[in-house]
Coordinates of C-alpha atoms and ligand atoms in Angstrom, one line a residue:
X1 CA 0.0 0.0 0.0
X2 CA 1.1 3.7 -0.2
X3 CA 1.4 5.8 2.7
X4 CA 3.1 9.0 4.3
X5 CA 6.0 7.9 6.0
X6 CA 7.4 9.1 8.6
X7 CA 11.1 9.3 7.8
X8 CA 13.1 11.5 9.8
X9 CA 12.2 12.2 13.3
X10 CA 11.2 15.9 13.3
X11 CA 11.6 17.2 10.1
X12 CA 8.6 18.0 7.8
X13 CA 11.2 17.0 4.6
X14 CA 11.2 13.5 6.0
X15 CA 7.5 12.9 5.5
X16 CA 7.4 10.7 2.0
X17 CA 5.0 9.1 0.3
X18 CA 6.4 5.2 -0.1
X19 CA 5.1 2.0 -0.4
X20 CA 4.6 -0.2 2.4
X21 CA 3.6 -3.4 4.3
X22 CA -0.7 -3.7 4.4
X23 CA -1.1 -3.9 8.5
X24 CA -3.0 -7.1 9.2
X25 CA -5.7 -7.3 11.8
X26 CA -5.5 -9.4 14.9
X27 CA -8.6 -11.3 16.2
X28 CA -9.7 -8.3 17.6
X29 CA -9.1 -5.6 14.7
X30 CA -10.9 -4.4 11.3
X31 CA -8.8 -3.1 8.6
X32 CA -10.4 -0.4 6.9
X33 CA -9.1 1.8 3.3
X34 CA -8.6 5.3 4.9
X35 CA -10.3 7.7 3.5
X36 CA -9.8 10.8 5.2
X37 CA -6.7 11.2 8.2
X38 CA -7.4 14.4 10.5
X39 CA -4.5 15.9 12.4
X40 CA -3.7 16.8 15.6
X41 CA -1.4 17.9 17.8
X42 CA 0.1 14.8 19.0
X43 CA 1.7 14.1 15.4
X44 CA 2.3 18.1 14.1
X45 CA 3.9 18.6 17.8
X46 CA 6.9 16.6 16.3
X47 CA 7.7 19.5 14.2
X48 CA 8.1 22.6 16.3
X49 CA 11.7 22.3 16.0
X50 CA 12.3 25.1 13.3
X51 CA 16.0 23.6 12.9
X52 CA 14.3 20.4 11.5
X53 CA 16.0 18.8 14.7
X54 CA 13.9 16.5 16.9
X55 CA 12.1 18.1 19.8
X56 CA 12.4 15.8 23.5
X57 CA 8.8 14.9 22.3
X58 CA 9.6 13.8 18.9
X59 CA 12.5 11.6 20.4
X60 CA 10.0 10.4 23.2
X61 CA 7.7 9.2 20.8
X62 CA 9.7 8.3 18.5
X63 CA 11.0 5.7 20.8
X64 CA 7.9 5.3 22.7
X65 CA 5.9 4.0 19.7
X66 CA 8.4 3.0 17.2
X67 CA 6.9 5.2 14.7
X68 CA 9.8 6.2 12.9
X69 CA 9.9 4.5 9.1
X70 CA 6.0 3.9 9.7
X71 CA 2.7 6.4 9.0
X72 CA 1.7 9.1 11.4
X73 CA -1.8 10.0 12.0
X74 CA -4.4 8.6 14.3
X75 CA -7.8 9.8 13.5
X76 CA -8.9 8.1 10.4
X77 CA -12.5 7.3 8.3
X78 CA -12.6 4.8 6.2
X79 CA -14.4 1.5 4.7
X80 CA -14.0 -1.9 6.3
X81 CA -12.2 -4.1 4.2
X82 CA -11.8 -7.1 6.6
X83 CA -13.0 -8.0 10.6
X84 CA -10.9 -10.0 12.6
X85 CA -12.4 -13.1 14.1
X86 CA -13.8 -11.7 17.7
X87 CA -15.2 -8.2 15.7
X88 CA -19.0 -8.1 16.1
X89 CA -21.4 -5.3 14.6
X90 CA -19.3 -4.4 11.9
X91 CA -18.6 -6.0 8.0
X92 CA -16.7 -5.4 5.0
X93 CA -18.2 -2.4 3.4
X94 CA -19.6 -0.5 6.3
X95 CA -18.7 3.1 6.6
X96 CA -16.5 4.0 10.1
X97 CA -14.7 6.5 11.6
X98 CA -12.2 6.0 14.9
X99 CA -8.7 6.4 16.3
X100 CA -5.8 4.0 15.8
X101 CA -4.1 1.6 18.7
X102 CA -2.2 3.2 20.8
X103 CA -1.6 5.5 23.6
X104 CA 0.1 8.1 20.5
X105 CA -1.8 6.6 18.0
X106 CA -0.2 5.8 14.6
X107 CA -0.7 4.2 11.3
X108 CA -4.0 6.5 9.8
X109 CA -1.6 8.4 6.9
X110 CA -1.9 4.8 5.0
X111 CA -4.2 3.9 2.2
X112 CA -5.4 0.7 5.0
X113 CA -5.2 1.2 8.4
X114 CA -6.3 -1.6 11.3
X115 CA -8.4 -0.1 14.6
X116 CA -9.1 -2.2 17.6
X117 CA -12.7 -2.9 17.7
X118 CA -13.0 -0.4 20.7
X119 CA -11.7 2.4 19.1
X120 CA -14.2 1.9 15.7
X121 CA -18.0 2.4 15.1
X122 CA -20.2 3.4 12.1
X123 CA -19.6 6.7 10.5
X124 CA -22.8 9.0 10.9
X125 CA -24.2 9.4 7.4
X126 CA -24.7 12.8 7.5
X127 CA -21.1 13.8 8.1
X128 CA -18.3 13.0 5.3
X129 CA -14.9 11.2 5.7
X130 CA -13.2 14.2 6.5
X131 CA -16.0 15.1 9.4
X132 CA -16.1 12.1 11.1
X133 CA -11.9 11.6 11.2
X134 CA -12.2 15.3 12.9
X135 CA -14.6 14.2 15.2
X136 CA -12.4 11.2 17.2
X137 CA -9.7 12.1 19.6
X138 CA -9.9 15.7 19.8
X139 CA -13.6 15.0 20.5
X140 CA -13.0 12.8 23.0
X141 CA -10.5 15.5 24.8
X142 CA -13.3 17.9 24.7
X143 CA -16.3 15.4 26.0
X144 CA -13.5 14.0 29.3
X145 CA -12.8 18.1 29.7
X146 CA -16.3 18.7 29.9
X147 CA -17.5 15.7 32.0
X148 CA -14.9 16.5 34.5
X149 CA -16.2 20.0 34.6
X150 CA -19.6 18.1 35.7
X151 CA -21.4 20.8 33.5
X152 CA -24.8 20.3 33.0
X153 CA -27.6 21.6 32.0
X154 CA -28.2 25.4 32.4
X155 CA -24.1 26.2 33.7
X156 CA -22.5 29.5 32.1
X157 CA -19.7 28.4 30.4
X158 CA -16.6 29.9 29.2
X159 CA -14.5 28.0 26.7
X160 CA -11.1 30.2 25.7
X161 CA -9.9 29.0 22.2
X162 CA -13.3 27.6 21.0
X163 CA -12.1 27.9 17.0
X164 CA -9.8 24.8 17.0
X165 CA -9.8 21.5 16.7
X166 CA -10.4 20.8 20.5
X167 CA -12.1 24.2 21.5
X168 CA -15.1 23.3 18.6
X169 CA -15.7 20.3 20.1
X170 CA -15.8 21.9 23.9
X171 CA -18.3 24.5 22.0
X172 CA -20.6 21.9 20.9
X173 CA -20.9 19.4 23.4
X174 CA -21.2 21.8 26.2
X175 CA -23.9 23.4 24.0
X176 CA -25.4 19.9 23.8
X177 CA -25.5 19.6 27.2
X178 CA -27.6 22.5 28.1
X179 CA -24.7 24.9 29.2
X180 CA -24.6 28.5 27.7
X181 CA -21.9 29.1 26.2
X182 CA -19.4 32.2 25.9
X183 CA -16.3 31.7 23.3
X184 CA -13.5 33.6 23.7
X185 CA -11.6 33.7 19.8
X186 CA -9.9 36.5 17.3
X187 CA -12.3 38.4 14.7
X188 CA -12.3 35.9 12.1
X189 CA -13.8 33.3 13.9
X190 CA -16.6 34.9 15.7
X191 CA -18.7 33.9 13.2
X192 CA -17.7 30.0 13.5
X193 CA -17.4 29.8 16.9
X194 CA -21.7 31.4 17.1
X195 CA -22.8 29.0 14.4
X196 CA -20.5 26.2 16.6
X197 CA -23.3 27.1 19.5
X198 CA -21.7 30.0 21.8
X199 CA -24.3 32.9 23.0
X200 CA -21.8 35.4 23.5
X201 CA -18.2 35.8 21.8
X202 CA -15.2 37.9 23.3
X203 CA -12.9 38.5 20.4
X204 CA -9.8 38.7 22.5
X205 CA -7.9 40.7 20.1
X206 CA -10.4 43.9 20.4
X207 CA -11.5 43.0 24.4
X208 CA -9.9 42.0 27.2
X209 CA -12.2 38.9 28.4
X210 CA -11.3 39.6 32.2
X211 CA -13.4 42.9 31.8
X212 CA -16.7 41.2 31.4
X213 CA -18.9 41.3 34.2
X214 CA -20.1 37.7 33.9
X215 CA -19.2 34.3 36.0
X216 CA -18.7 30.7 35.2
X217 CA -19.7 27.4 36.3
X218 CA -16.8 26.4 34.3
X219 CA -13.4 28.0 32.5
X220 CA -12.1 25.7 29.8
X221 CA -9.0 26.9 29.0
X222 CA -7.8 25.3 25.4
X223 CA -6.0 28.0 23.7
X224 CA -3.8 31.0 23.9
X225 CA -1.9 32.2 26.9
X226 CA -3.8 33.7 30.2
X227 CA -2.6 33.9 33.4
X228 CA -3.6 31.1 35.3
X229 CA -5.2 33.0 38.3
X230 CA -7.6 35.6 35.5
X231 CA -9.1 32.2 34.7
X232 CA -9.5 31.4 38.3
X233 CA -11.0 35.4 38.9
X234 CA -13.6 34.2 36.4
X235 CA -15.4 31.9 38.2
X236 CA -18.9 31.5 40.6
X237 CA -18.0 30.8 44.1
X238 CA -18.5 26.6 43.0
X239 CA -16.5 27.0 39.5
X240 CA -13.9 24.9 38.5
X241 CA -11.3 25.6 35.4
X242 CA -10.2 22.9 33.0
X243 CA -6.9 23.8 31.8
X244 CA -7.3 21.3 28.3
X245 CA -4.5 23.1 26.9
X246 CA -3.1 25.9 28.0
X247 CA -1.5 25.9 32.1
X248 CA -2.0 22.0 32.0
X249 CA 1.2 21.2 33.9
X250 CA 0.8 24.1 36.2
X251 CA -2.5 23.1 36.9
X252 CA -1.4 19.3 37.4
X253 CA 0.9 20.7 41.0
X254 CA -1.9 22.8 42.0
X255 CA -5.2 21.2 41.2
X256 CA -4.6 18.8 44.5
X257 CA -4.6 22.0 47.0
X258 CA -7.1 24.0 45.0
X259 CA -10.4 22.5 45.0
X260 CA -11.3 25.1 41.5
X261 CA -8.9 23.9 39.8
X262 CA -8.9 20.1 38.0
X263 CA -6.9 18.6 34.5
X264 CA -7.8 16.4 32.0
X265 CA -6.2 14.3 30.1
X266 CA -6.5 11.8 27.3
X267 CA -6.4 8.9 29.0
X268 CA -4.2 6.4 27.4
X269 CA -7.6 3.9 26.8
X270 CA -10.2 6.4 25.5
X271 CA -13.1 6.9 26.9
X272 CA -15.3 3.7 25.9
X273 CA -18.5 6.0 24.2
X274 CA -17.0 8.7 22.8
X275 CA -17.6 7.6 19.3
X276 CA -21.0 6.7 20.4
X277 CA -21.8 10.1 21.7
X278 CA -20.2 11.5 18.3
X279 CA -22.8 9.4 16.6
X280 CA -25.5 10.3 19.4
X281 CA -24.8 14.1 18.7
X282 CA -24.6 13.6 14.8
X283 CA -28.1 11.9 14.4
X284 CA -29.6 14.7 15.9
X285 CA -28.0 17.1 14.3
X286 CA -25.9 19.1 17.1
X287 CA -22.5 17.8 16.0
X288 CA -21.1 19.6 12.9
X289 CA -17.2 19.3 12.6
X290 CA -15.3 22.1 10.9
X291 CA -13.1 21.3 8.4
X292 CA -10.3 24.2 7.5
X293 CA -8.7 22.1 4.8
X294 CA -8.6 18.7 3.2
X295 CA -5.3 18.0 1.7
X296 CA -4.0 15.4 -0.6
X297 CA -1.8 12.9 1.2
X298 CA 1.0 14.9 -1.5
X299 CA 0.6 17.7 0.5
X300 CA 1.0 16.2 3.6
X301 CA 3.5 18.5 5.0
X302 CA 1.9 21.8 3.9
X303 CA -0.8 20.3 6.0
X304 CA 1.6 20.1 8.9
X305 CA 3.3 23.5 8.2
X306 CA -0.2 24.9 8.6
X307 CA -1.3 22.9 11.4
X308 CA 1.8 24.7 13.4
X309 CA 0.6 28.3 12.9
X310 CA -1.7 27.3 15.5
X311 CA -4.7 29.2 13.8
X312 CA -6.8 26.5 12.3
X313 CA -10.2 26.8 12.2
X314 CA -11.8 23.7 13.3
X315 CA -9.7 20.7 11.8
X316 CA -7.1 19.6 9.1
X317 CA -7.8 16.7 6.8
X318 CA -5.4 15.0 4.8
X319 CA -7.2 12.9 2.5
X320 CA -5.5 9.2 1.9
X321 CA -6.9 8.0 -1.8
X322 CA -2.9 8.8 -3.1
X323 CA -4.6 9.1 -6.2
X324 CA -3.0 12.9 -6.5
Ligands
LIG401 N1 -5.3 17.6 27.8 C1 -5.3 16.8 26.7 O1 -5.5 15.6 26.8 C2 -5.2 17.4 25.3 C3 -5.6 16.7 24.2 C4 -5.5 17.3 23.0 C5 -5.0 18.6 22.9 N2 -4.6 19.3 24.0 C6 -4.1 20.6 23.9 O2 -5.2 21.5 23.6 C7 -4.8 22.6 22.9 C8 -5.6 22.8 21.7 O3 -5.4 21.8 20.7 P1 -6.0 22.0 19.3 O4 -5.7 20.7 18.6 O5 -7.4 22.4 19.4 O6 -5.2 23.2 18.7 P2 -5.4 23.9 17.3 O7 -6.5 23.3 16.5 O8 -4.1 24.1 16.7 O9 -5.9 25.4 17.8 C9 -6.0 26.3 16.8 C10 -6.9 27.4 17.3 O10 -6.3 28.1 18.4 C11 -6.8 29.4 18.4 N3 -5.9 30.3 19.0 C12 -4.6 30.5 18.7 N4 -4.1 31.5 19.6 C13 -5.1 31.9 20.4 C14 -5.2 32.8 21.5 N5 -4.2 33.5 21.9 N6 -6.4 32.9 22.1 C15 -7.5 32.1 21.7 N7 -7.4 31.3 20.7 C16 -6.3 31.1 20.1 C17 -6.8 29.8 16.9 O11 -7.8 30.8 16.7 P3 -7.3 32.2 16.1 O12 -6.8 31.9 14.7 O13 -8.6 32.9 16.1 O14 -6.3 32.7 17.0 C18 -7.2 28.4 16.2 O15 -8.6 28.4 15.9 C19 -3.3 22.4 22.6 O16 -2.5 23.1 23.6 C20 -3.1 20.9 22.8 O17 -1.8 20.6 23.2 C21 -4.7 18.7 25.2

């Protein structure tokens, strides 16, 4: 099969379309043809080096999963080609989305791909390839986030960096589950982030968020760079603030001596319904992904180049027919 290889641990010039081995599902596997491989910032993180160097992550992970001389790219759609043995619900032909093994998951930038039968269910019909990759790990961040928020219906929330490929997700679930939402994002994307499902929208380039008079249940904090302790001055007396993204370390030392503050992480075995509620939200129609750009796999590292400027709105696809 053809596929983007990953051949030179943090530089963009390494990744190369070649051919390689099919993978081959175990008992408890499908293989599906990729169709569409969404990115995120577990594989464009191996790039921040601007010296085309390795970063400590890149050489972490490199080592960690062995990726080197394989595909990046975890959240894949597809078609099922093949079901291993113990596989129930699903057969050759169906439509899915999901995330590839793995605690960095690997393997999606590949004409096939295999997906452990946890981490695969049906594609919702009414979203495309490109959609339903998007809507798979970074989805799942947003959905543990907000769960460990405990928001529910009727909370104020504030999510900070609502336009990307996490903070959309945080937008629309929280929406989903009866909170009102304020975004905070930069001019272009006010009109994204409303149709996403926020009430009110603080560009933070023309207002200073801290000024508004208004208090949260819950602060997700996913992008940009606040102080820690304005998030903290934004909350009810009960509050709590999620850093997803931004202060995630700091908040890890003081979440256990400040009862406000608590982290999430993806856990290294995804939550077991996330694509479920993906599908649940879908069918009724409050799940919408945001695709920025679909690239051809031959442009995978102008997809990656962009994915560093940070300022994608919604999510970048690479599509894997190779056919370009
Ligand atoms: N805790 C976890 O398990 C976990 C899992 C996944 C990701 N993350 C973290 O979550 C964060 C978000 O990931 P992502 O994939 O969503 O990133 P992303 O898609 O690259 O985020 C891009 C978005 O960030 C917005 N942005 C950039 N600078 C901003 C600023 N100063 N203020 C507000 N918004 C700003 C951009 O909007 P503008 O163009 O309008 O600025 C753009 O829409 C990352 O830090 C990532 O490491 C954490």
């Amino acid at each position: 099969m053809k596929a983007v290889i990953y051949t030179k641990s943090g530089d963009l010039d390494g990744l190369k379309i070649q051919d390689a081995p099919t993978p081959t599902p175990n008992d408890d596997q499908v293989l599906i043809r990729v169709k569409a491989c969404a990115l995120n910032v577990l594989e464009f993180t191996h790039f921040t080096n601007k010296d085309k160097q390795p970063s400590l992550f890149s050489k972490l992970t490199d080592k960690m999963t062995g990726v080197l001389g394989h595909p990046l790219g975890g959240e894949v759609a597809g078609i099922v080609e093949r079901i291993g043995a113990d596989v129930k619900g699903l057969k050759a032909g169906d439509e899915v989305f999901g995330v590839t093994p793995g605690s960095f998951p690997i393997g999606g930038l590949a004409e096939y791909a295999v997906l452990d039968k946890n981490n695969v269910a049906l594609k919702p019909a009414n979203l495309s390839f490109a959609q339903a990759a998007s809507a798979t790990l970074m989805f799942e961040t947003a959905l543990g986030a907000l769960r460990k928020a405990k928001v529910k219906s009727g909370d104020q929330v504030l999510i900070y960096g609502a336009s990307g490929g996490v903070g959309q997700y945080t937008v629309q679930i929280a929406k989903a589950m009866g909170a009102e939402v304020t975004g905070v994002c930069s001019t272009r994307n006010i009109e994204l982030a409303k149709e996403m499902g926020c009430t009110q929208v603080i560009d933070y380039r023309t207002k200073d968020f801290r000024k508004t008079d208004a208090r949260f249940d819950a602060v997700l904090a996913v992008n940009g760079s606040v102080d820690i302790n304005d998030f903290l001055k934004m909350l009810k007396p009960n509050g709590v603030l999620i850093p997803v993204g931004q202060h995630y370390t700091k908040a890890i030392f003081r979440a256990p001596f400040n009862k406000h503050i608590a982290t999430y992480a993806q856990p290294m075995a995804p939550q077991k319904d996330y694509l479920q509620v993906a599908t649940k939200l879908a069918n009724a129609g409050k799940l919408a992904p945001h695709i920025d750009h679909v690239w051809p796999a031959s442009e995978a590292k102008q997809a990656f180049e962009y994915a560093l400027t940070q300022h994608v709105q919604g999510k970048i696809v690479i599509a894997t027919d190779f056919s370009e």
